[in-house]
Structures are given as structure tokens and as C-alpha cells.
Amino acid sequence: MAKNDLGKNLNKGEYILLKSKDDLTLEHNKNTPLYKLTGFSGTAGEAIQDYSGKITLFVDPRYHIQAEAQTKGKNVEVVKLDMKTSLINALKAVLKPGSTLYVPSKSTKISTFKTFKKELKSIEILPYDTEDEPENSAKIETVPIEICGITYDKKIEKLKRAIKNHNILLTSLEDVSYILNLRCYDTPNTSVIRAKMLVTPKEVYVFSDCTLPKLQKIKVLPLKSMEKILKKANSEILIDENNITLNDFNLVKNPVALKKNPVAKMASIKNRAEIEHYKEAFKMLDEALYAFREKIKPGLSEFELKEIFEKELTTHGALGTSFKTILAVGENSSSIHYSSYSKDRKIRPGEILLLDCGGYYEGGYATDITRVFVCPPENKTKNSSKNPTDARQNISKKVKEIYTAVLKAQLNVYFGDFSETKPMDDLARKILKPYEKQGFSFPHSLGHGVGIPVHQAPPTLTPNPKLNCRLQNNMVFTIEPGLYNSTQNKGDFGIRLENTVYYDKKAGKKVSLSRFPYEEALIDKTILTKKELKWLQAWQEGKI
């Protein structure tokens, strides 16, 4: 079944799975079948298409409103999953026994394929091939040693020691980019290179159609050569089932599943050089935010505001965005990953603007921060933005209450004494739970690890006890509590406050890389405790 024939050759009772990633598992790609057929541009989501062409799109709470808006008027049914409902359970409710589900072999992870086989026993699960996307003449850059802190050959030696000189196949683009200290900024919202890697005790192979810099003691071959090399390998090869696709898995004669990915662990624990680079990168991101805040004024559209911010981002040193900028005015802030950037929705005095943003700098490590701003009045003076209590009008008491509640969660988690991730998520949910009675929800994880991709694991700050993680020295991660009401009425809004931090094990505390202040005009200090007020003052004065 060819890529261009998706859904056209199906019979009744047959379905095809549509993914939000391309054949080399790059996210944010508008050439994916899911985007082309539905218009849904979220970076996470799956859909099935039946013989009639009808599409059922499954999205988690981050994308409920976005999916509904982007698929309106199309032959698409949106199934809104909650945090406890998996795709598997949703598929069970849709697919009838005896149905056939075709899954794309080059973008479906083997772990997902095995789960489908195990859980959907009454459904026939069959792979289908897709065409490879042609490689462009990507520009590959080497990360300076003063930023990455360790050479690629030493990383390879460290990897060999971790796997006790077994063979290992790396198919995660993030893993390969990390090991080789190489980056590419040609594709928006990512810095990874398109390459895979086989490490054996005697040889190291890199498979890529990009023109890579000379790599000592490494054989660089075209991607199509990977199949030939793997067919010759009779010994066991370690693989990460959560990263390797079904297609690549089937090329390995004797695969052995890793319990934990050693490269992911290496990448999650930053060295001193990487932390210092992160500090500089976040300084530049903060500078962009200060400059952007000065330019917020009534009458600007969401699209114009997005363009202004991204110009400031690059003006202050970024090579590009580390993910698709989320910028939402007023009621649109209730959509967690809103990125439609209306040219008609213009900000008014006293309205809020939610900005979730980040950039890539010279090292190719992602940055990430979320702030909520207030639009100043028409007659804002030149220096009024430096006085956060200026005469900003029409600010809703409810907006201030919810903003302060989210701030309360942020302060308590950040300044609290934690050495594991789940207790942080638990505390944030405990603080925010009372607002459920008012129609607000906190439908996403508290945070995620950050590295070359903006979402890197470990660690993950989530209510799932299976993902609880003990913090390691120099782990970089986000803390991002939020509250949203999404009745899709005019008065709806959402608040999220996100900082990226790292864990200093010696000091036994988290250290924030994000330093940008909170919006004083939105804080109701009467609902903060004395301790929280003290924390807030320390943050606002930069004494953190």
C-alpha cells in the first residue's frame, strides 16, 4: 500500500493508522499523512481512516480544542482522550472484532506494535510500507567542545562501557545527534540530524544521507546501507523498543531489548559545560521576552504578536524556535497548545496573552518557558512596562485568582524539598484540585526533561507512578502547572506558568534557568501565605 494511496484501497472493516510523524520519526512535519488528511498540526496524535474515507482522530487533553477547531467541516470525528484513557482502550471502543488495522512500519515503534498485537487480540494488525521522504541538502553543524563538554569519541567509549561492549543500534535521531555532537537547524522546531548509528566493539557505523563532517574512526554510509550491514550481523544487537520502528526492528536478526536506554540516561545528566551553556541560552531567551513585553499593545493580532516575538527571539541570539510557538489571546489561552495565530483576533487592554516559547542557540539544546502577560492600556507610557502595577485596566478578578493559584503551585514545587518527580506532581495537583469545582482543570503532566528535544525523558513529572524518577545531579526539566476552562465560551481562559530548572544534588535543591519575573498585575497577594510571599519576592528580585 503506497503512501499516496492511504485509505483508497481499503475494504469494509479495514482501517489504516495515520501518524503525526514522518518516516524518520521527525515531529512537527506538515508532510505527514495525519496533517495532510485532517489539518491537525499537533505534535502528538493518531488517527484511523476507514474504507469510506472517514477519519477518527484521537487526541489527549492538550489538543482537545485545537483538534476540534482544525478539523471542523471535514470528515473527521475527534475522540477526546482523558489522562487515564490510552489509545489502545480508545481503539477497542471503535474497532469491531474481526477488523484489520494497517500500521505504518517506518513510523510505528515496535513497542507500540507489540502492544497492539497483545491488547487488540480480535483485530488483525498488519504493517504497511511508506515512501521515504527525500533528503534535502541539510547543513550539519558541530557543537563546540566548550558547549557540549565532551568529545564524540569519549561519548562512544562511555556508551561501550555502559553496554559492556555489546552491539547497539541507535535509531533515535536525538540519541545520534547527542552522541556525535552534531546539529541541524534546517527543519523548523528541531536541531537533530537525520542519522542512525550502529556501535560494535570493533566498528562504529553512521547511516545518513546528509553530508556529515569527517568523523575519526567512524564509517559513514548512506541510510540504505543499514539494511545490508544489519543482515551481515549474526550476533545480538541491543535495541530500544520505545525508539526503534517496526521496519528497523525487522532488519535486526537477533534483537535484544534494553531495559533502559543508556544514551537517554547520558543525555539527561548534563555536564558543567552544558549547564553553563543553558544559563547563557536562558539569559538570551529572557532578553527576548523583555523586549517582546515592551511591544505588546492594543490592536495587535495574535499573528502579529507571534511574528514580533519570534523576531525578538532571533534578534537576541536564537537560531530558531525549539518548538512551535504557542501564543494565545484571551479565550484562546484555554486551548493548551493553541498555535493558530488568528489575524483577526486582536488583543484589547486588560486582556491576557499566554506565550509558551523557546529557542535553539549555538549548542542546539532546547529552551522552554511559559508566561502570561497583560495588555497595557492605550496610553501606556514609554516606561510603564517597567512598573508592573501601571494602570492596566479590565483585569478580571477570576483571572487574577486563577493566575495566583497556578503561581502558588509553581512556587511550592520549585522551593519545596524534593528528590523525586511524582511527589512534585502530586503537590501541584493538590493545590490546584479545588478549582475543579469552578470548571478549571489541570489536564497535563507537571513537567518534562529538556535536552536536544524540548521533551526529553528522563525525567517526567507525571501522576503515573511507573514514571516516578529519582532526580540526578544536573538533570534539566520543566515545572509547568496550569489551569484551563474550556467551555468554548467568550470568557474562557487558561493560565500556565513554566520554568526550566536543573537539579543541584550537592545543594539539594532545584536551580532555575528561567529568571523572567511573574506578572505583578495578575497576582492576588491576599491568597498567598507569608512563606509564598517571601518566595515570590525572592523570585521577582532575582535572588533565586
Coordinates of C-alpha atoms in Angstrom, one line a residue:
M1 CA 0.0 0.0 0.0
A2 CA 1.7 3.2 -1.2
K3 CA 1.9 6.4 0.9
N4 CA -0.2 8.3 -1.7
D5 CA -3.0 5.7 -1.6
L6 CA -3.8 6.0 2.1
G7 CA -7.3 4.9 2.6
K8 CA -8.2 4.4 -1.1
N9 CA -7.7 0.7 -1.3
L10 CA -9.4 -0.3 1.9
N11 CA -12.3 -2.7 2.1
K12 CA -15.1 -2.6 4.7
G13 CA -13.8 -3.5 8.1
E14 CA -10.3 -2.3 7.2
Y15 CA -8.6 0.7 8.8
I16 CA -5.3 2.5 8.3
L17 CA -3.4 4.2 11.2
L18 CA -2.2 7.8 10.5
K19 CA 0.7 9.1 12.5
S20 CA 1.9 12.6 13.4
K21 CA 5.5 11.9 12.5
D22 CA 7.3 11.2 9.2
D23 CA 9.3 8.1 8.2
L24 CA 12.4 9.2 10.1
T25 CA 10.2 10.0 13.2
L26 CA 10.8 13.7 13.0
E27 CA 8.0 15.6 14.7
H28 CA 6.4 18.9 13.5
N29 CA 6.4 17.8 9.9
K30 CA 3.5 19.0 7.7
N31 CA 4.2 16.3 5.1
T32 CA 2.9 13.6 7.4
P33 CA -0.3 11.8 6.3
L34 CA -2.1 12.9 9.5
Y35 CA -1.7 16.6 8.8
K36 CA -2.4 16.3 5.1
L37 CA -5.7 14.4 5.6
T38 CA -7.0 16.2 8.7
G39 CA -5.3 19.6 9.0
F40 CA -4.5 18.8 12.6
S41 CA -1.0 20.2 13.3
G42 CA -0.5 19.0 16.9
T43 CA 2.8 17.2 17.5
A44 CA 1.1 14.2 19.2
G45 CA -2.0 12.4 17.9
E46 CA -3.1 9.3 16.0
A47 CA -6.0 8.7 13.7
I48 CA -7.6 5.8 11.8
Q49 CA -9.2 6.1 8.4
D50 CA -11.8 3.6 7.2
Y51 CA -12.8 2.4 3.7
S52 CA -15.3 5.3 3.2
G53 CA -12.6 7.9 4.0
K54 CA -13.9 8.8 7.4
I55 CA -11.2 9.6 9.9
T56 CA -11.3 9.2 13.7
L57 CA -8.7 11.4 15.4
F58 CA -7.6 10.5 18.9
V59 CA -6.0 13.4 21.0
D60 CA -5.0 13.9 24.6
P61 CA -6.3 16.8 26.7
R62 CA -3.5 19.2 25.4
Y63 CA -5.1 19.1 21.9
H64 CA -8.9 18.8 22.5
I65 CA -9.8 22.3 21.4
Q66 CA -7.1 22.6 18.7
A67 CA -8.2 19.3 17.1
E68 CA -11.8 20.3 17.1
A69 CA -11.1 23.7 15.5
Q70 CA -8.6 22.4 12.9
T71 CA -10.8 19.6 11.7
K72 CA -14.1 21.5 11.6
G73 CA -16.1 20.9 8.4
K74 CA -14.0 17.8 7.5
N75 CA -14.9 14.2 7.6
V76 CA -13.2 13.8 10.9
E77 CA -14.5 12.7 14.3
V78 CA -12.4 13.9 17.2
V79 CA -12.2 11.5 20.2
K80 CA -11.0 13.4 23.2
L81 CA -9.0 11.2 25.5
D82 CA -8.5 12.0 29.2
M83 CA -5.3 11.5 31.1
K84 CA -6.3 7.9 32.1
T85 CA -7.5 6.6 28.7
S86 CA -4.9 5.1 26.4
L87 CA -5.1 5.0 22.6
I88 CA -5.4 1.2 22.9
N89 CA -8.6 1.5 25.0
A90 CA -10.0 4.1 22.6
L91 CA -9.3 1.8 19.7
K92 CA -11.1 -1.1 21.4
A93 CA -14.2 1.1 21.5
V94 CA -14.0 1.9 17.8
L95 CA -12.7 -1.2 16.1
K96 CA -15.0 -4.1 15.8
P97 CA -13.8 -7.7 16.3
G98 CA -12.5 -9.1 13.0
S99 CA -11.4 -5.7 11.7
T100 CA -8.0 -5.2 10.2
L101 CA -5.7 -2.3 11.2
Y102 CA -2.8 -1.4 8.9
V103 CA 0.1 0.4 10.7
P104 CA 2.9 2.4 9.1
S105 CA 6.1 0.3 9.6
K106 CA 8.5 3.2 9.4
S107 CA 6.9 5.4 12.0
T108 CA 5.3 2.9 14.4
K109 CA 7.6 1.9 17.3
I110 CA 8.0 -1.8 17.8
S111 CA 6.8 -1.4 21.4
T112 CA 3.5 0.1 20.1
F113 CA 3.2 -2.6 17.5
K114 CA 3.6 -5.3 20.2
T115 CA 1.1 -3.6 22.4
F116 CA -1.4 -3.5 19.6
K117 CA -0.8 -7.2 19.0
K118 CA -1.2 -8.0 22.7
E119 CA -4.2 -5.8 23.5
L120 CA -6.2 -5.9 20.3
K121 CA -6.4 -9.7 20.0
S122 CA -9.6 -9.7 18.0
I123 CA -8.1 -7.2 15.4
E124 CA -5.6 -8.2 12.7
I125 CA -2.6 -5.9 12.9
L126 CA -0.7 -5.7 9.6
P127 CA 2.2 -3.4 8.7
Y128 CA 2.3 -1.3 5.5
D129 CA 5.3 0.5 3.9
T130 CA 5.5 4.2 3.2
E131 CA 7.8 6.0 0.8
D132 CA 10.9 7.6 2.2
E133 CA 10.9 11.4 2.2
P134 CA 13.8 12.7 0.0
E135 CA 16.7 14.1 2.0
N136 CA 17.5 17.8 1.4
S137 CA 20.9 19.3 1.4
A138 CA 20.9 19.8 5.1
K139 CA 23.6 21.9 6.7
I140 CA 25.1 20.0 9.6
E141 CA 26.9 21.8 12.4
T142 CA 29.3 20.6 15.1
V143 CA 28.7 21.6 18.7
P144 CA 31.8 23.4 20.1
I145 CA 33.5 21.4 22.8
E146 CA 33.1 24.4 25.2
I147 CA 29.4 23.8 25.0
C148 CA 29.0 20.0 24.8
G149 CA 31.8 19.4 27.3
I150 CA 32.9 16.0 25.9
T151 CA 34.0 14.8 22.5
Y152 CA 32.0 12.3 20.5
D153 CA 34.7 9.6 20.7
K154 CA 34.7 9.8 24.5
K155 CA 30.9 9.6 24.5
I156 CA 31.1 6.4 22.3
E157 CA 33.6 4.9 24.7
K158 CA 31.3 5.7 27.6
L159 CA 28.5 4.1 25.8
K160 CA 30.5 0.9 25.1
R161 CA 31.4 0.6 28.8
A162 CA 27.7 1.0 29.7
I163 CA 26.6 -1.8 27.4
K164 CA 29.7 -3.9 28.3
N165 CA 31.0 -4.0 24.7
H166 CA 27.8 -5.4 23.2
N167 CA 26.4 -4.2 19.8
I168 CA 23.8 -1.5 20.0
L169 CA 21.7 0.1 17.3
L170 CA 20.7 3.7 17.8
T171 CA 17.7 4.8 15.8
S172 CA 16.6 7.8 17.8
L173 CA 17.7 10.9 16.0
E174 CA 18.1 12.7 19.3
D175 CA 20.4 9.9 20.6
V176 CA 22.6 10.0 17.4
S177 CA 22.7 13.8 17.4
Y178 CA 23.8 13.8 21.1
I179 CA 26.5 11.2 20.7
L180 CA 28.0 12.8 17.6
N181 CA 27.7 16.4 18.9
L182 CA 26.1 17.3 15.6
R183 CA 23.0 19.5 14.9
C184 CA 20.9 20.7 12.0
Y185 CA 18.6 23.7 12.0
D186 CA 17.1 23.3 8.5
T187 CA 13.9 21.7 9.8
P188 CA 11.8 24.1 12.0
N189 CA 11.5 23.3 15.7
T190 CA 14.2 20.7 15.9
S191 CA 18.0 20.5 15.9
V192 CA 18.5 16.8 15.2
I193 CA 20.3 15.3 12.3
R194 CA 18.8 12.6 10.2
A195 CA 21.1 9.7 11.0
K196 CA 21.1 6.3 12.7
M197 CA 24.0 4.5 14.2
L198 CA 25.4 1.0 14.9
V199 CA 28.1 0.6 17.6
T200 CA 30.0 -2.6 17.8
P201 CA 33.1 -3.4 19.8
K202 CA 35.3 -3.1 16.7
E203 CA 33.4 -0.7 14.4
V204 CA 31.1 2.3 14.5
Y205 CA 28.7 2.9 11.6
V206 CA 26.7 6.1 11.0
F207 CA 23.9 5.8 8.4
S208 CA 22.8 9.1 6.9
D209 CA 22.1 10.8 3.5
C210 CA 23.3 14.1 4.9
T211 CA 26.8 15.4 4.3
L212 CA 28.5 14.9 7.7
P213 CA 31.8 16.4 8.9
K214 CA 34.7 14.0 9.0
L215 CA 34.4 11.6 11.9
Q216 CA 37.5 9.8 13.0
K217 CA 37.3 6.0 13.3
I218 CA 33.6 6.0 12.2
K219 CA 32.3 4.6 8.9
V220 CA 29.7 7.0 7.4
L221 CA 27.4 5.2 4.9
P222 CA 24.1 6.1 3.2
L223 CA 20.9 5.2 5.0
K224 CA 20.1 2.4 2.6
S225 CA 23.3 0.6 3.6
M226 CA 21.9 0.0 7.1
E227 CA 19.9 -3.0 5.9
K228 CA 22.9 -4.6 4.3
I229 CA 25.1 -4.1 7.3
L230 CA 22.5 -5.5 9.7
K231 CA 21.9 -8.5 7.6
K232 CA 25.5 -9.5 8.0
A233 CA 25.4 -9.2 11.8
N234 CA 24.7 -12.5 13.3
S235 CA 25.4 -11.6 16.9
E236 CA 22.9 -10.0 19.3
I237 CA 22.2 -6.3 18.9
L238 CA 20.8 -4.2 21.7
I239 CA 17.8 -2.0 20.8
D240 CA 15.5 0.4 22.5
E241 CA 11.9 -0.8 21.8
N242 CA 10.5 2.6 22.6
N243 CA 12.5 4.2 19.9
I244 CA 13.1 1.7 17.1
T245 CA 10.4 1.4 14.4
L246 CA 8.8 -1.8 13.3
N247 CA 10.7 -1.5 9.9
D248 CA 14.1 -1.1 11.6
F249 CA 13.4 -3.8 14.1
N250 CA 12.7 -6.3 11.3
L251 CA 16.1 -5.7 9.9
V252 CA 17.8 -7.0 13.1
K253 CA 18.4 -10.7 13.2
N254 CA 19.0 -11.1 16.9
P255 CA 17.5 -8.1 18.7
V256 CA 17.8 -7.8 22.5
A257 CA 15.6 -5.2 24.2
L258 CA 17.3 -2.8 26.6
K259 CA 15.6 -2.2 29.9
K260 CA 16.9 1.3 29.9
N261 CA 18.4 3.4 27.1
P262 CA 22.0 4.2 28.1
V263 CA 22.2 7.2 25.7
A264 CA 19.0 8.7 27.1
K265 CA 20.5 8.5 30.6
M266 CA 23.8 10.0 29.5
A267 CA 21.9 12.9 27.7
S268 CA 19.6 13.6 30.7
I269 CA 22.5 14.3 33.1
K270 CA 24.2 17.4 31.8
N271 CA 27.8 18.2 32.4
R272 CA 29.2 21.5 33.7
A273 CA 29.7 22.9 30.2
E274 CA 26.2 22.1 29.2
I275 CA 24.7 23.7 32.3
E276 CA 26.8 26.9 31.7
H277 CA 25.6 27.0 28.1
Y278 CA 22.0 26.6 29.3
K279 CA 22.4 29.5 31.6
E280 CA 23.6 31.7 28.8
A281 CA 20.8 30.5 26.5
F282 CA 18.1 31.3 29.0
K283 CA 19.6 34.7 29.6
M284 CA 19.1 35.4 25.8
L285 CA 15.6 33.9 26.0
D286 CA 14.7 36.2 28.9
E287 CA 16.1 39.2 27.0
A288 CA 13.8 38.3 24.1
L289 CA 10.8 38.2 26.5
Y290 CA 11.7 41.6 28.0
A291 CA 11.9 43.1 24.5
F292 CA 8.6 41.4 23.4
R293 CA 6.8 42.6 26.5
E294 CA 7.7 46.2 25.6
K295 CA 5.9 45.8 22.3
I296 CA 2.6 44.4 23.4
K297 CA -0.1 47.0 22.7
P298 CA -3.8 47.0 22.0
G299 CA -4.9 46.3 18.4
L300 CA -2.1 43.8 17.6
S301 CA -3.4 40.4 16.3
E302 CA -2.2 37.1 17.5
F303 CA -0.3 36.6 14.3
E304 CA 1.4 39.9 14.6
L305 CA 2.3 39.2 18.2
K306 CA 3.8 35.9 17.2
E307 CA 5.8 37.5 14.5
I308 CA 7.1 40.2 16.9
F309 CA 8.1 37.6 19.5
E310 CA 9.9 35.3 17.0
K311 CA 11.8 38.3 15.6
E312 CA 12.9 39.2 19.1
L313 CA 13.9 35.6 19.7
T314 CA 16.3 35.6 16.7
T315 CA 17.5 39.2 17.4
H316 CA 18.6 38.0 20.8
G317 CA 20.7 35.1 19.6
A318 CA 18.4 32.2 18.8
L319 CA 19.0 30.1 15.7
G320 CA 15.3 29.2 15.6
T321 CA 12.4 28.0 17.7
S322 CA 12.8 24.8 19.7
F323 CA 9.1 24.0 19.2
K324 CA 6.1 25.7 17.5
T325 CA 5.4 28.9 19.5
I326 CA 2.2 28.8 21.5
L327 CA 0.7 32.3 21.6
A328 CA -2.9 32.8 22.6
V329 CA -5.0 35.8 23.5
G330 CA -8.0 35.8 25.8
E331 CA -10.3 32.9 25.4
N332 CA -7.8 31.1 23.1
S333 CA -5.5 30.6 26.1
S334 CA -7.8 27.8 27.3
S335 CA -6.5 25.7 24.4
I336 CA -3.4 24.2 25.9
H337 CA -1.3 24.0 22.7
Y338 CA -3.0 26.8 20.7
S339 CA -1.0 27.9 17.7
S340 CA -3.5 29.1 15.1
Y341 CA -2.3 32.8 15.4
S342 CA -5.5 34.5 14.2
K343 CA -5.0 37.6 12.1
D344 CA -8.5 38.8 13.2
R345 CA -8.3 38.2 17.0
K346 CA -6.7 41.4 18.3
I347 CA -5.7 42.0 21.9
R348 CA -7.5 44.5 24.0
P349 CA -6.4 46.5 27.1
G350 CA -6.5 44.3 30.2
E351 CA -6.6 41.0 28.2
I352 CA -4.2 38.2 28.9
L353 CA -1.7 36.7 26.4
L354 CA -0.3 33.3 27.1
L355 CA 3.2 32.7 25.5
D356 CA 4.8 29.2 25.6
C357 CA 8.1 29.5 23.8
G358 CA 11.7 28.5 23.4
G359 CA 14.6 28.7 21.1
Y360 CA 17.7 26.8 19.9
Y361 CA 21.1 28.6 20.4
E362 CA 24.6 27.6 19.2
G363 CA 24.6 24.3 21.2
G364 CA 21.3 23.0 19.8
Y365 CA 19.8 22.4 23.2
A366 CA 16.1 23.3 23.6
T367 CA 14.9 26.1 25.9
D368 CA 11.3 26.4 27.2
I369 CA 9.4 28.9 29.2
T370 CA 5.7 30.0 29.6
R371 CA 4.5 33.3 30.8
V372 CA 1.2 35.1 30.8
F373 CA 1.2 38.9 30.0
V374 CA -1.4 41.6 30.4
C375 CA -2.1 44.0 27.5
P376 CA -1.5 47.6 28.8
P377 CA -3.9 50.5 28.2
E378 CA -3.9 52.5 25.1
N379 CA -2.0 55.4 26.7
K380 CA 0.9 53.3 28.1
T381 CA 3.9 55.5 28.7
K382 CA 7.3 54.6 27.5
N383 CA 8.5 53.3 30.9
S384 CA 5.2 51.8 32.1
S385 CA 6.1 48.2 31.4
K386 CA 8.9 48.6 33.9
N387 CA 6.2 49.3 36.5
P388 CA 4.1 46.1 36.6
T389 CA 1.4 47.9 38.7
D390 CA 0.7 50.5 36.0
A391 CA -2.9 51.3 35.2
R392 CA -3.7 48.1 33.4
Q393 CA -7.5 48.0 33.2
N394 CA -10.2 45.5 32.8
I395 CA -8.3 42.7 34.5
S396 CA -10.9 40.1 35.7
K397 CA -10.8 39.1 39.4
K398 CA -11.2 35.5 38.3
V399 CA -8.1 35.8 36.0
K400 CA -6.1 37.1 39.0
E401 CA -7.4 34.3 41.2
I402 CA -6.5 31.5 38.8
Y403 CA -3.1 33.1 37.9
T404 CA -2.3 33.3 41.6
A405 CA -3.4 29.7 42.2
V406 CA -1.1 28.5 39.4
L407 CA 1.7 30.7 40.8
K408 CA 1.1 29.2 44.2
A409 CA 1.7 25.7 42.7
Q410 CA 4.8 26.8 40.9
L411 CA 6.4 28.4 44.0
N412 CA 5.6 25.5 46.3
V413 CA 7.0 22.9 43.8
Y414 CA 10.1 24.9 43.0
F415 CA 11.1 25.9 46.5
G416 CA 9.9 22.6 48.0
D417 CA 12.4 19.9 49.0
F418 CA 12.0 17.1 46.5
S419 CA 14.4 14.4 45.3
E420 CA 11.8 12.5 43.2
T421 CA 9.4 13.6 40.4
K422 CA 6.0 12.2 41.3
P423 CA 5.7 14.0 44.7
M424 CA 6.1 17.3 42.9
D425 CA 3.3 16.5 40.5
D426 CA 1.2 15.3 43.5
L427 CA 1.7 18.6 45.3
A428 CA 0.8 20.7 42.3
R429 CA -2.4 18.7 41.8
K430 CA -3.3 19.0 45.4
I431 CA -3.0 22.8 45.3
L432 CA -5.0 23.1 42.0
K433 CA -7.7 20.5 42.6
P434 CA -10.1 22.9 44.5
Y435 CA -10.5 24.8 41.2
E436 CA -12.1 21.9 39.5
K437 CA -15.4 23.0 41.2
Q438 CA -15.1 26.2 39.3
G439 CA -14.8 24.4 35.9
F440 CA -11.0 24.5 35.7
S441 CA -8.7 21.5 35.1
F442 CA -5.0 20.6 35.1
P443 CA -5.0 18.0 32.3
H444 CA -1.3 17.6 31.6
S445 CA 1.9 16.5 33.4
L446 CA 3.7 18.9 35.6
G447 CA 6.8 18.8 33.6
H448 CA 9.3 17.0 31.4
G449 CA 13.0 16.6 30.8
V450 CA 14.7 19.0 28.4
G451 CA 17.7 18.4 26.1
I452 CA 18.2 18.3 22.4
P453 CA 14.4 17.8 22.0
V454 CA 12.2 20.1 24.1
H455 CA 10.6 16.9 25.6
Q456 CA 13.3 14.5 26.8
A457 CA 13.0 11.6 29.2
P458 CA 14.0 11.1 31.9
P459 CA 12.8 12.8 33.9
T460 CA 9.0 13.1 33.5
L461 CA 6.9 14.8 36.2
T462 CA 3.6 13.0 36.0
P463 CA 0.9 11.3 38.2
N464 CA 1.9 7.9 36.7
P465 CA 3.8 6.1 39.5
K466 CA 5.6 4.0 36.9
L467 CA 7.3 7.1 35.6
N468 CA 8.5 8.3 39.0
C469 CA 12.2 9.2 38.8
R470 CA 14.8 10.0 41.4
L471 CA 16.5 13.2 40.4
Q472 CA 20.1 13.0 39.3
N473 CA 22.6 15.8 39.5
N474 CA 22.3 18.3 36.6
M475 CA 19.0 16.9 35.3
V476 CA 17.3 19.7 33.4
F477 CA 13.4 19.7 33.4
T478 CA 10.4 22.0 33.4
I479 CA 7.9 22.8 36.1
E480 CA 4.7 23.9 34.4
P481 CA 1.4 23.8 36.4
G482 CA -1.7 25.2 34.7
L483 CA -5.5 25.7 35.0
Y484 CA -7.8 25.9 32.0
N485 CA -11.6 26.2 31.5
S486 CA -12.7 25.1 28.1
T487 CA -16.4 25.5 27.7
Q488 CA -15.5 27.4 24.5
N489 CA -17.4 30.5 25.7
K490 CA -16.1 34.0 25.3
G491 CA -15.0 34.3 28.9
D492 CA -12.8 31.2 28.9
F493 CA -9.1 31.4 29.6
G494 CA -6.1 29.4 30.7
I495 CA -3.1 30.1 32.8
R496 CA 0.2 28.2 32.6
L497 CA 3.5 29.2 34.3
E498 CA 6.6 27.3 33.2
N499 CA 10.2 27.4 34.3
T500 CA 13.1 25.2 33.2
V501 CA 15.3 24.2 36.1
Y502 CA 18.2 21.9 36.9
Y503 CA 18.8 19.8 40.0
D504 CA 21.8 20.6 42.1
K505 CA 22.4 17.4 44.1
K506 CA 25.1 18.9 46.3
A507 CA 23.0 21.8 47.3
G508 CA 19.9 19.5 47.5
K509 CA 17.7 21.9 45.5
K510 CA 16.4 22.9 42.1
V511 CA 18.1 25.9 40.4
S512 CA 16.0 27.8 37.8
L513 CA 17.5 28.6 34.4
S514 CA 14.4 30.7 33.7
R515 CA 14.6 34.0 35.5
F516 CA 11.9 36.1 33.9
P517 CA 9.6 37.7 36.5
Y518 CA 5.9 36.9 37.1
E519 CA 3.2 39.5 36.1
E520 CA 2.6 41.6 39.2
A521 CA -0.7 43.0 37.8
L522 CA -2.1 39.4 37.8
I523 CA -1.1 38.4 41.4
D524 CA -3.7 38.5 44.2
K525 CA -1.3 38.6 47.1
T526 CA -4.1 38.1 49.6
I527 CA -4.3 34.4 48.8
L528 CA -0.6 33.8 49.2
T529 CA 0.9 32.7 52.6
K530 CA 3.7 34.6 54.2
K531 CA 6.1 31.9 53.1
E532 CA 4.8 32.1 49.5
L533 CA 5.1 35.9 49.5
K534 CA 8.7 35.6 50.7
W535 CA 9.4 33.1 47.8
L536 CA 7.7 35.4 45.3
Q537 CA 9.7 38.4 46.5
A538 CA 13.0 36.5 46.1
W539 CA 12.0 35.4 42.6
Q540 CA 10.9 38.9 41.5
E541 CA 14.2 40.4 42.8
G542 CA 16.3 37.7 41.1
K543 CA 17.5 36.3 44.4
I544 CA 17.0 32.6 43.5

